[in-house]
Tab-separated table of C-alpha atoms in Angstrom:
chain	number	residue	atom	x	y	z
A	1	MET	CA	-1.548	-0.556	42.700
A	2	ARG	CA	0.386	1.729	40.294
A	3	LEU	CA	2.576	0.912	37.293
A	4	ALA	CA	5.740	2.929	36.767
A	5	ALA	CA	4.960	5.451	34.035
A	6	ALA	CA	7.913	4.637	31.819
A	7	THR	CA	7.929	0.825	31.942
A	8	LEU	CA	5.766	-0.988	29.474
A	9	LEU	CA	7.219	-0.272	25.996
A	10	ALA	CA	6.924	3.418	26.761
A	11	ALA	CA	9.026	6.140	25.119
A	12	SER	CA	8.899	9.823	26.205
A	13	ALA	CA	6.845	11.975	23.827
A	14	VAL	CA	7.692	15.580	23.466
A	15	VAL	CA	4.656	17.751	23.089
A	16	THR	CA	5.530	20.664	20.783
A	17	TRP	CA	3.500	23.906	20.639
A	18	VAL	CA	2.769	24.755	16.994
A	19	THR	CA	1.493	27.856	15.224
A	20	GLY	CA	-1.557	28.011	13.016
A	21	GLU	CA	0.739	28.072	9.990
A	22	SER	CA	2.189	24.663	10.880
A	23	ILE	CA	-1.138	22.798	10.711
A	24	CYS	CA	-2.907	21.361	7.645
A	25	THR	CA	-6.239	19.527	7.525
A	26	LEU	CA	-6.818	17.048	4.701
A	27	SER	CA	-10.026	17.423	2.845
A	28	ASP	CA	-11.506	17.111	-0.635
A	29	SER	CA	-10.230	20.525	-1.498
A	30	GLU	CA	-6.951	20.433	0.504
A	31	SER	CA	-4.284	17.798	-0.305
A	32	CYS	CA	-1.677	19.337	2.017
A	33	ALA	CA	0.930	18.899	-0.709
A	34	VAL	CA	4.341	19.263	0.696
A	35	GLU	CA	5.193	22.129	-1.677
A	36	SER	CA	2.280	24.163	-0.055
A	37	LEU	CA	3.271	23.535	3.567
A	38	ALA	CA	4.573	26.362	5.898
A	39	PRO	CA	6.688	24.542	8.445
A	40	SER	CA	6.837	25.834	11.959
A	41	GLU	CA	9.765	28.097	12.806
A	42	ASP	CA	10.191	26.240	16.033
A	43	ASP	CA	11.145	22.790	14.663
A	44	GLY	CA	10.584	22.894	10.976
A	45	SER	CA	7.558	20.517	11.003
A	46	VAL	CA	3.915	20.567	10.126
A	47	LEU	CA	1.021	18.678	11.690
A	48	ILE	CA	-1.334	17.067	9.273
A	49	TYR	CA	-4.805	16.069	10.392
A	50	PRO	CA	-5.987	13.323	7.945
A	51	GLY	CA	-9.486	12.806	9.398
A	52	GLY	CA	-11.427	9.881	7.771
A	53	ASN	CA	-11.070	6.599	9.589
A	54	THR	CA	-8.187	7.735	11.738
A	55	ARG	CA	-8.547	8.179	15.529
A	56	CYS	CA	-6.932	7.418	18.851
A	57	ALA	CA	-7.899	4.649	21.310
A	58	PHE	CA	-10.707	6.353	23.320
A	59	ASP	CA	-13.162	9.214	23.073
A	60	ASP	CA	-12.241	12.554	24.646
A	61	TYR	CA	-11.858	12.439	28.491
A	62	THR	CA	-9.882	14.507	31.015
A	63	ASP	CA	-9.548	14.244	34.836
A	64	SER	CA	-6.619	15.305	37.125
A	65	THR	CA	-4.325	12.437	36.148
A	66	PHE	CA	-5.568	11.008	32.805
A	67	THR	CA	-6.419	12.413	29.396
A	68	SER	CA	-7.638	10.863	26.185
A	69	ASN	CA	-8.365	12.545	22.857
A	70	SER	CA	-9.666	10.856	19.798
A	71	THR	CA	-8.282	13.149	17.191
A	72	TYR	CA	-5.312	11.859	15.261
A	73	PHE	CA	-2.598	13.698	13.348
A	74	PHE	CA	0.790	12.845	11.856
A	75	GLN	CA	3.806	15.209	11.722
A	76	VAL	CA	6.005	16.030	8.622
A	77	PHE	CA	9.497	17.504	8.638
A	78	PRO	CA	10.116	18.558	4.970
A	79	ASN	CA	13.641	19.167	3.584
A	80	SER	CA	14.003	22.946	3.639
A	81	ASN	CA	14.925	22.882	-0.114
A	82	LEU	CA	12.202	20.452	-0.965
A	83	ASP	CA	14.810	17.936	-2.029
A	84	LYS	CA	12.953	14.599	-2.098
A	85	SER	CA	15.931	12.271	-2.269
A	86	ASN	CA	15.795	11.001	1.251
A	87	LEU	CA	12.704	9.858	3.238
A	88	MET	CA	12.380	8.401	6.703
A	89	ILE	CA	9.064	7.248	8.150
A	90	PHE	CA	9.445	7.038	11.957
A	91	PHE	CA	7.076	5.382	14.383
A	92	GLN	CA	6.650	6.848	17.857
A	93	GLY	CA	6.821	4.724	20.954
A	94	GLY	CA	4.466	4.948	23.866
A	95	GLY	CA	3.280	1.690	25.523
A	96	ALA	CA	1.023	-1.169	24.617
A	97	CYS	CA	-1.896	-3.223	25.769
A	98	THR	CA	-2.158	-6.993	25.426
A	99	ASP	CA	-5.595	-8.243	26.439
A	100	GLU	CA	-9.089	-7.264	27.537
A	101	GLU	CA	-7.895	-6.032	30.969
A	102	THR	CA	-4.987	-3.871	29.851
A	103	CYS	CA	-6.913	-2.520	26.768
A	104	SER	CA	-9.903	-1.368	28.774
A	105	PHE	CA	-10.623	2.328	29.394
A	106	GLY	CA	-11.269	1.802	33.070
A	107	MET	CA	-7.868	0.170	33.556
A	108	GLN	CA	-5.951	2.846	31.689
A	109	CYS	CA	-7.815	5.755	33.257
A	110	SER	CA	-7.443	4.250	36.797
A	111	LEU	CA	-3.691	3.988	36.275
A	112	GLY	CA	-3.719	7.699	35.390
A	113	ALA	CA	-0.181	9.063	34.820
A	114	SER	CA	1.009	5.463	34.969
A	115	ALA	CA	-1.181	4.193	32.130
A	116	THR	CA	0.544	1.607	30.028
A	117	LEU	CA	-0.253	3.324	26.740
A	118	THR	CA	-0.503	6.775	25.319
A	119	THR	CA	-4.095	7.834	24.552
A	120	PHE	CA	-3.623	11.006	22.665
A	121	ALA	CA	-1.520	12.021	19.688
A	122	THR	CA	1.641	13.939	20.524
A	123	SER	CA	4.180	15.697	18.279
A	124	SER	CA	7.917	15.537	18.868
A	125	SER	CA	11.194	17.205	17.834
A	126	ALA	CA	13.457	15.011	19.886
A	127	GLY	CA	16.602	13.134	18.815
A	128	VAL	CA	16.557	12.188	15.198
A	129	LEU	CA	13.801	14.689	14.547
A	130	ASN	CA	15.833	17.580	15.991
A	131	ARG	CA	17.008	19.660	13.032
A	132	SER	CA	19.280	21.766	15.304
A	133	ILE	CA	21.587	18.917	16.385
A	134	SER	CA	24.737	19.486	14.432
A	135	ASP	CA	25.813	15.831	14.041
A	136	ASN	CA	22.304	14.541	13.353
A	137	MET	CA	22.685	12.733	10.142
A	138	PHE	CA	18.952	12.944	9.466
A	139	LYS	CA	18.570	16.752	9.923
A	140	ASP	CA	18.127	17.332	6.206
A	141	TRP	CA	15.910	14.292	5.496
A	142	ASN	CA	12.287	14.427	4.860
A	143	ILE	CA	10.689	12.707	7.870
A	144	VAL	CA	7.115	11.573	8.332
A	145	PHE	CA	6.692	10.979	12.075
A	146	VAL	CA	3.738	8.640	13.004
A	147	PRO	CA	2.448	9.416	16.497
A	148	TYR	CA	1.103	6.525	18.555
A	149	CYS	CA	-2.061	6.573	20.617
A	150	THR	CA	-3.724	3.193	20.140
A	151	GLY	CA	-1.669	0.730	22.171
A	152	ASP	CA	-1.444	-1.784	19.367
A	153	VAL	CA	2.092	-1.199	18.041
A	154	HIS	CA	0.785	0.850	15.108
A	155	ALA	CA	-0.803	-2.090	13.436
A	156	GLY	CA	-4.062	-2.930	15.260
A	157	ASN	CA	-7.374	-3.192	13.497
A	158	ARG	CA	-10.053	-4.086	16.063
A	159	ILE	CA	-12.839	-2.472	18.035
A	160	LEU	CA	-13.350	-3.658	21.579
A	161	ALA	CA	-16.649	-3.219	23.380
A	162	PRO	CA	-16.535	-1.473	26.731
A	163	TYR	CA	-15.145	-3.773	29.437
A	164	GLU	CA	-15.240	-3.235	33.127
A	165	SER	CA	-12.037	-4.511	34.671
A	166	SER	CA	-12.361	-6.075	38.087
A	167	ILE	CA	-8.759	-5.206	38.789
A	168	ALA	CA	-9.456	-1.578	37.838
A	169	GLU	CA	-12.049	-1.421	40.580
A	170	LEU	CA	-9.242	-2.088	43.041
A	171	LEU	CA	-7.343	1.050	42.052
A	172	GLY	CA	-9.649	3.428	43.780
A	173	GLU	CA	-10.554	5.786	40.853
A	174	PRO	CA	-14.347	5.641	40.682
A	175	GLN	CA	-14.603	8.405	38.201
A	176	CYS	CA	-12.995	6.131	35.586
A	177	LEU	CA	-15.595	3.276	35.877
A	178	GLY	CA	-18.853	2.758	34.253
A	179	LEU	CA	-18.287	5.072	31.462
A	180	ASN	CA	-18.708	2.434	28.709
A	181	TYR	CA	-15.885	3.796	26.497
A	182	THR	CA	-15.212	1.697	23.488
A	183	MET	CA	-11.590	0.841	22.747
A	184	TYR	CA	-10.358	1.457	19.183
A	185	LEU	CA	-7.354	-0.469	18.193
A	186	ASN	CA	-6.868	1.661	15.099
A	187	GLY	CA	-3.081	1.854	14.542
A	188	TYR	CA	-3.249	0.318	11.176
A	189	ASN	CA	-5.628	2.924	9.680
A	190	ASN	CA	-3.633	5.697	11.306
A	191	THR	CA	-0.472	4.421	9.752
A	192	GLN	CA	-2.127	3.961	6.297
A	193	ALA	CA	-3.281	7.652	6.350
A	194	ALA	CA	0.387	8.765	6.950
A	195	LEU	CA	1.759	6.364	4.333
A	196	ASP	CA	-0.837	7.502	1.752
A	197	TRP	CA	0.224	11.149	2.169
A	198	ALA	CA	3.910	10.262	2.111
A	199	LEU	CA	3.598	8.069	-0.990
A	200	LYS	CA	1.708	10.871	-2.872
A	201	ASN	CA	4.335	13.536	-1.849
A	202	TYR	CA	7.474	11.339	-2.009
A	203	PRO	CA	6.811	8.726	-4.678
A	204	ASP	CA	10.382	8.366	-5.940
A	205	VAL	CA	13.140	8.571	-3.370
A	206	ASP	CA	16.666	7.421	-3.499
A	207	ASN	CA	16.816	6.353	0.118
A	208	LEU	CA	13.916	5.111	2.232
A	209	ILE	CA	14.158	4.304	5.899
A	210	VAL	CA	11.436	2.886	8.158
A	211	GLY	CA	12.440	3.463	11.883
A	212	GLY	CA	10.866	3.454	15.276
A	213	GLU	CA	11.480	3.484	18.907
A	214	SER	CA	10.154	1.220	21.634
A	215	ALA	CA	6.659	0.113	20.628
A	216	GLY	CA	7.334	1.980	17.415
A	217	SER	CA	10.278	-0.205	16.772
A	218	LEU	CA	7.948	-3.155	16.515
A	219	GLY	CA	5.640	-0.963	14.391
A	220	ALA	CA	8.528	-0.256	11.915
A	221	GLN	CA	9.415	-3.971	11.765
A	222	LEU	CA	5.823	-5.077	11.136
A	223	HIS	CA	5.129	-2.442	8.387
A	224	SER	CA	8.516	-2.809	6.751
A	225	ALA	CA	7.606	-5.168	3.949
A	226	HIS	CA	4.399	-3.433	3.095
A	227	ILE	CA	6.112	-0.046	2.863
A	228	ALA	CA	8.865	-1.509	0.714
A	229	GLU	CA	6.042	-2.899	-1.534
A	230	LEU	CA	4.248	0.468	-1.699
A	231	TRP	CA	7.382	2.389	-2.767
A	232	ASP	CA	8.306	-0.501	-5.187
A	233	VAL	CA	11.833	-0.330	-3.922
A	234	SER	CA	13.286	-3.334	-5.747
A	235	ALA	CA	11.999	-2.296	-9.170
A	236	LYS	CA	13.142	1.336	-8.618
A	237	GLY	CA	16.484	0.504	-7.134
A	238	THR	CA	15.653	2.398	-3.973
A	239	ARG	CA	18.000	1.836	-1.035
A	240	PHE	CA	15.673	0.499	1.647
A	241	SER	CA	16.449	0.294	5.380
A	242	VAL	CA	14.876	-0.429	8.700
A	243	ILE	CA	16.209	1.074	11.969
A	244	ALA	CA	14.735	-0.554	15.115
A	245	ASP	CA	15.420	1.160	18.373
A	246	SER	CA	14.806	-0.721	21.623
A	247	TYR	CA	12.431	-3.574	20.908
A	248	VAL	CA	13.286	-7.014	19.545
A	249	GLY	CA	10.518	-9.152	20.818
A	250	ALA	CA	11.954	-11.474	23.396
A	251	VAL	CA	8.996	-13.186	25.128
A	252	PRO	CA	8.558	-15.716	27.934
A	253	ALA	CA	8.357	-19.392	27.289
A	254	ASN	CA	4.557	-19.338	27.899
A	255	HIS	CA	4.058	-16.748	25.072
A	256	THR	CA	4.732	-17.227	21.376
A	257	GLY	CA	4.877	-13.553	20.458
A	258	SER	CA	1.723	-13.571	18.325
A	259	GLU	CA	-0.952	-13.843	21.061
A	260	SER	CA	-1.197	-10.056	21.643
A	261	LEU	CA	-0.878	-9.304	17.955
A	262	HIS	CA	-3.828	-11.568	17.278
A	263	PHE	CA	-5.849	-9.996	20.046
A	264	THR	CA	-5.287	-6.442	18.681
A	265	GLY	CA	-6.214	-7.556	15.112
A	266	VAL	CA	-2.720	-7.216	13.647
A	267	CYS	CA	-2.722	-10.688	12.019
A	268	ASP	CA	-5.655	-9.707	9.845
A	269	VAL	CA	-4.166	-6.588	8.082
A	270	ASN	CA	-1.761	-6.450	5.083
A	271	LEU	CA	1.693	-6.448	6.407
A	272	GLY	CA	3.277	-8.495	3.621
A	273	MET	CA	3.714	-11.710	5.534
A	274	PRO	CA	3.198	-14.941	3.603
A	275	ALA	CA	-0.024	-16.870	3.996
A	276	ASN	CA	1.446	-19.620	6.273
A	277	VAL	CA	2.858	-17.045	8.720
A	278	ILE	CA	-0.512	-15.236	8.790
A	279	ALA	CA	-2.276	-18.450	9.515
A	280	ASP	CA	0.160	-19.104	12.411
A	281	CYS	CA	-0.428	-15.647	13.612
A	282	ASP	CA	-4.096	-16.116	13.636
A	283	ALA	CA	-3.619	-19.404	15.450
A	284	GLU	CA	-1.309	-17.666	17.943
A	285	THR	CA	1.532	-20.058	17.201
A	286	ALA	CA	3.742	-17.696	15.170
A	287	THR	CA	6.924	-16.717	17.081
A	288	THR	CA	8.633	-13.328	16.901
A	289	THR	CA	11.425	-14.848	14.903
A	290	GLU	CA	9.174	-16.463	12.413
A	291	MET	CA	7.173	-13.339	11.680
A	292	THR	CA	10.116	-10.986	11.432
A	293	GLU	CA	12.183	-13.329	9.339
A	294	SER	CA	9.283	-13.456	6.832
A	295	LEU	CA	9.380	-9.706	6.667
A	296	ILE	CA	13.150	-9.558	6.264
A	297	GLU	CA	12.887	-12.136	3.409
A	298	ALA	CA	10.165	-10.144	1.810
A	299	GLU	CA	12.638	-7.462	0.850
A	300	PRO	CA	16.025	-9.210	0.764
A	301	GLN	CA	17.963	-6.139	-0.211
A	302	GLY	CA	16.759	-4.295	2.899
A	303	ASN	CA	19.323	-3.095	5.441
A	304	TRP	CA	18.405	-3.508	9.158
A	305	LEU	CA	19.945	-1.947	12.203
A	306	PHE	CA	18.826	-3.036	15.710
A	307	ILE	CA	19.862	-0.752	18.652
A	308	ASN	CA	19.347	-2.246	22.155
A	309	SER	CA	20.753	-2.213	25.637
A	310	LYS	CA	21.643	-5.742	26.879
A	311	GLY	CA	19.488	-5.296	30.040
A	312	ASP	CA	16.790	-2.929	28.676
A	313	LEU	CA	14.550	-2.546	31.740
A	314	THR	CA	11.385	-1.519	29.921
A	315	GLN	CA	11.555	-4.533	27.593
A	316	ARG	CA	11.983	-6.799	30.694
A	317	TYR	CA	8.871	-5.277	32.299
A	318	PHE	CA	6.942	-5.951	29.157
A	319	TYR	CA	8.341	-9.552	29.264
A	320	ALA	CA	6.901	-9.836	32.821
A	321	LEU	CA	3.534	-8.349	31.727
A	322	LEU	CA	3.257	-11.000	29.042
A	323	GLU	CA	4.349	-13.766	31.502
A	324	GLU	CA	2.202	-12.831	34.474
A	325	GLY	CA	-0.522	-10.579	33.200
A	326	ILE	CA	-1.410	-7.280	34.948
A	327	GLU	CA	-2.114	-9.362	38.016
A	328	GLY	CA	1.582	-9.760	38.436
A	329	TYR	CA	2.350	-6.125	39.165
A	330	PRO	CA	4.631	-4.876	40.685
A	331	PHE	CA	6.793	-7.469	38.754
A	332	THR	CA	9.356	-8.069	41.418
A	333	ASP	CA	10.881	-11.074	39.759
A	334	LEU	CA	12.025	-9.712	36.364
A	335	VAL	CA	13.935	-11.805	33.956
A	336	SER	CA	17.647	-11.183	34.646
A	337	GLU	CA	19.691	-8.941	32.355
A	338	ASP	CA	21.799	-11.999	31.285
A	339	ASP	CA	18.857	-14.125	30.484
A	340	PHE	CA	17.125	-11.332	28.593
A	341	TYR	CA	20.225	-10.668	26.633
A	342	THR	CA	20.619	-14.309	25.834
A	343	ASP	CA	17.032	-14.468	24.489
A	344	MET	CA	17.356	-11.131	22.568
A	345	SER	CA	20.689	-11.969	20.847
A	346	ALA	CA	19.395	-15.459	19.936
A	347	ILE	CA	16.646	-13.647	17.954
A	348	LEU	CA	19.017	-11.240	16.242
A	349	ASP	CA	21.477	-14.099	15.528
A	350	ALA	CA	18.660	-15.863	13.806
A	351	TYR	CA	17.990	-12.860	11.560
A	352	GLN	CA	21.691	-12.569	10.821
A	353	SER	CA	21.677	-16.277	9.708
A	354	ILE	CA	19.254	-15.481	6.917
A	355	SER	CA	20.555	-12.060	5.868
A	356	SER	CA	24.049	-10.533	5.767
A	357	ARG	CA	22.342	-7.102	5.895
A	358	ILE	CA	21.519	-7.180	9.617
A	359	THR	CA	23.604	-4.848	11.939
A	360	THR	CA	23.308	-4.948	15.683
A	361	PHE	CA	24.377	-2.315	18.216
A	362	TYR	CA	24.399	-3.428	21.845
A	363	VAL	CA	24.923	-1.067	24.752
A	364	GLU	CA	25.743	-2.166	28.315
A	365	GLY	CA	23.166	-1.321	30.894
A	366	THR	CA	19.336	-1.034	31.128
A	367	LYS	CA	18.578	2.070	29.026
A	368	HIS	CA	15.427	2.140	26.910
A	369	VAL	CA	15.414	4.107	23.711
A	370	PHE	CA	18.357	5.959	22.197
A	371	LEU	CA	17.252	7.813	19.065
A	372	ALA	CA	15.041	10.236	21.082
A	373	ASP	CA	18.006	11.754	22.852
A	374	THR	CA	19.914	14.867	21.985
A	375	ASN	CA	23.209	13.029	22.340
A	376	PHE	CA	22.058	9.900	20.512
A	377	THR	CA	25.208	9.845	18.351
A	378	SER	CA	27.502	9.478	21.315
A	379	TYR	CA	26.255	6.267	22.838
A	380	GLU	CA	28.896	3.676	22.942
A	381	SER	CA	28.466	0.045	22.123
A	382	ASP	CA	29.846	-2.837	24.108
A	383	GLU	CA	32.609	-3.038	21.520
A	384	GLY	CA	33.656	0.667	21.850
A	385	LEU	CA	31.843	1.989	18.731
A	386	LEU	CA	29.912	5.199	18.742
A	387	LEU	CA	26.288	5.064	17.543
A	388	GLY	CA	26.822	8.045	15.279
A	389	ASP	CA	29.692	6.429	13.552
A	390	VAL	CA	27.700	3.212	13.040
A	391	ILE	CA	24.628	4.889	11.651
A	392	ASN	CA	26.690	6.975	9.277
A	393	ALA	CA	28.433	3.775	8.010
A	394	TRP	CA	25.171	1.985	7.798
A	395	LEU	CA	23.793	4.785	5.710
A	396	HIS	CA	26.690	4.303	3.336
A	397	GLU	CA	25.961	2.647	-0.046
A	398	PHE	CA	27.154	-0.670	1.313
A	399	PRO	CA	25.489	-2.487	4.281
A	400	ILE	CA	27.732	-3.290	7.133
A	401	ARG	CA	27.812	-5.843	9.946
A	402	ILE	CA	29.728	-5.017	13.139
A	403	ALA	CA	31.605	-8.168	14.217
A	404	SER	CA	33.955	-6.712	16.828
A	405	PHE	CA	35.741	-3.501	17.826
A	406	ASP	CA	38.832	-4.258	15.716
A	407	HIS	CA	37.055	-5.915	12.784
A	408	ILE	CA	34.253	-4.489	10.770
A	409	ARG	CA	33.087	-6.724	7.975
A	410	ILE	CA	31.771	-4.892	5.031
A	411	VAL	CA	29.257	-6.979	2.998
A	412	ASP	CA	30.866	-5.983	-0.323
A	413	ASN	CA	34.402	-6.643	-1.415
A	414	ASN	CA	34.657	-3.260	-3.051
A	415	VAL	CA	34.765	-1.441	0.252
A	416	LYS	CA	37.763	-1.174	2.532
A	417	HIS	CA	37.873	-0.083	6.082
A	418	LYS	CA	40.293	1.177	8.722
A	419	ARG	CA	40.194	2.257	12.286
A	420	GLU	CA	41.611	5.558	13.539
A	421	HIS	CA	42.269	6.943	16.979
A	422	ASN	CA	40.876	10.481	17.325
A	423	ASP	CA	42.372	13.257	19.499
A	424	ASP	CA	39.440	12.949	21.847
A	425	GLY	CA	40.292	9.360	22.682
A	426	HIS	CA	37.439	7.845	20.926
A	427	ASN	CA	38.003	5.101	18.320
A	428	SER	CA	36.233	5.397	14.995
A	429	PHE	CA	36.158	3.764	11.636
A	430	ILE	CA	36.264	5.227	8.125
A	431	LEU	CA	34.768	3.581	4.979
A	432	LEU	CA	36.801	4.001	1.846
A	433	SER	CA	35.473	3.056	-1.639
A	434	ALA	CA	37.999	0.906	-3.437
């Protein structure tokens, strides 16, 4: 039995070679202040090793198909001129586990290259992180990239005792069994280490974005209210935004959305959700919509952009994992593209019903993750809009909501819009201040 490597909330991670000058280790005598960093000439980033209570899921292990490494780091892309106006905190994708079976070392090791989660920290310089892409609107932003190696959507806070999976025994990888490796669902502590550093080095910004792809998309959504509170965005007048690439949280009827979050300890950490929602999360009755709506309402001036393909194959595989458990592999009866889109759009419609600051961007097809691609700005929506144009408009002072190809409603009466036809045949829109 093997799982396809890129199915369950996985997003490709680009491992980047770095020089000694592009590494900084936090200690009592070393704060790794952004002004003192020497970014890599390769991609303009620095890896920061925070130590302390940070770590990845499992202790160190290597065989021919599986590797785990306990050491955690996060990655910083400083503005080359140390302009601190704009900051994006971006959460990496890379799989998930949902229960005792899928969170066990024996299961993940036995799956090898097809493991359902990433078990070592990786750096990246792909897509929105790539400073060399000419039309990358984030190429001059300060970016704190939060790697993902815990399988808990960046928010877990639980230690699982070693568990021997009976299903793992069927996979025929005896070297992975009987090792008694503890599982550390440590995403919350890892995230807090990155946020602590970011807040010390970028305490007062004009624009703050929390973003993520795949499992990192859910991480960005979950941490959004807490990050807005840390930066005190309302009092400071900071423009606060959330960009969620390729995960909404559509789940089968037999799953509320909070079961796996409760299992991984997410319900017990400070995410800024109100007490009644936390109680529902602990009781495993909270729905995806209920939890995310509470986070949207926690910062009502926040601007949200959801990017998804209508038939996202990876999200549909994860849907099947929740519905059938790992026993259901190879998941031959996936929810249809139409039914998945119906469920996903119902969730996003609910968000738009409570906030006029929700923008959606739907792409035809089954692709998973857009912002990690070199050509991310050129993806076209089902209404003929280019993702680069939409993001640039979304970054404008006034939030937008795309209603149709011919009509873009600006949520401020002082902004006008028009559509133009470019020489290359693409339609675009231009925002004009009144």
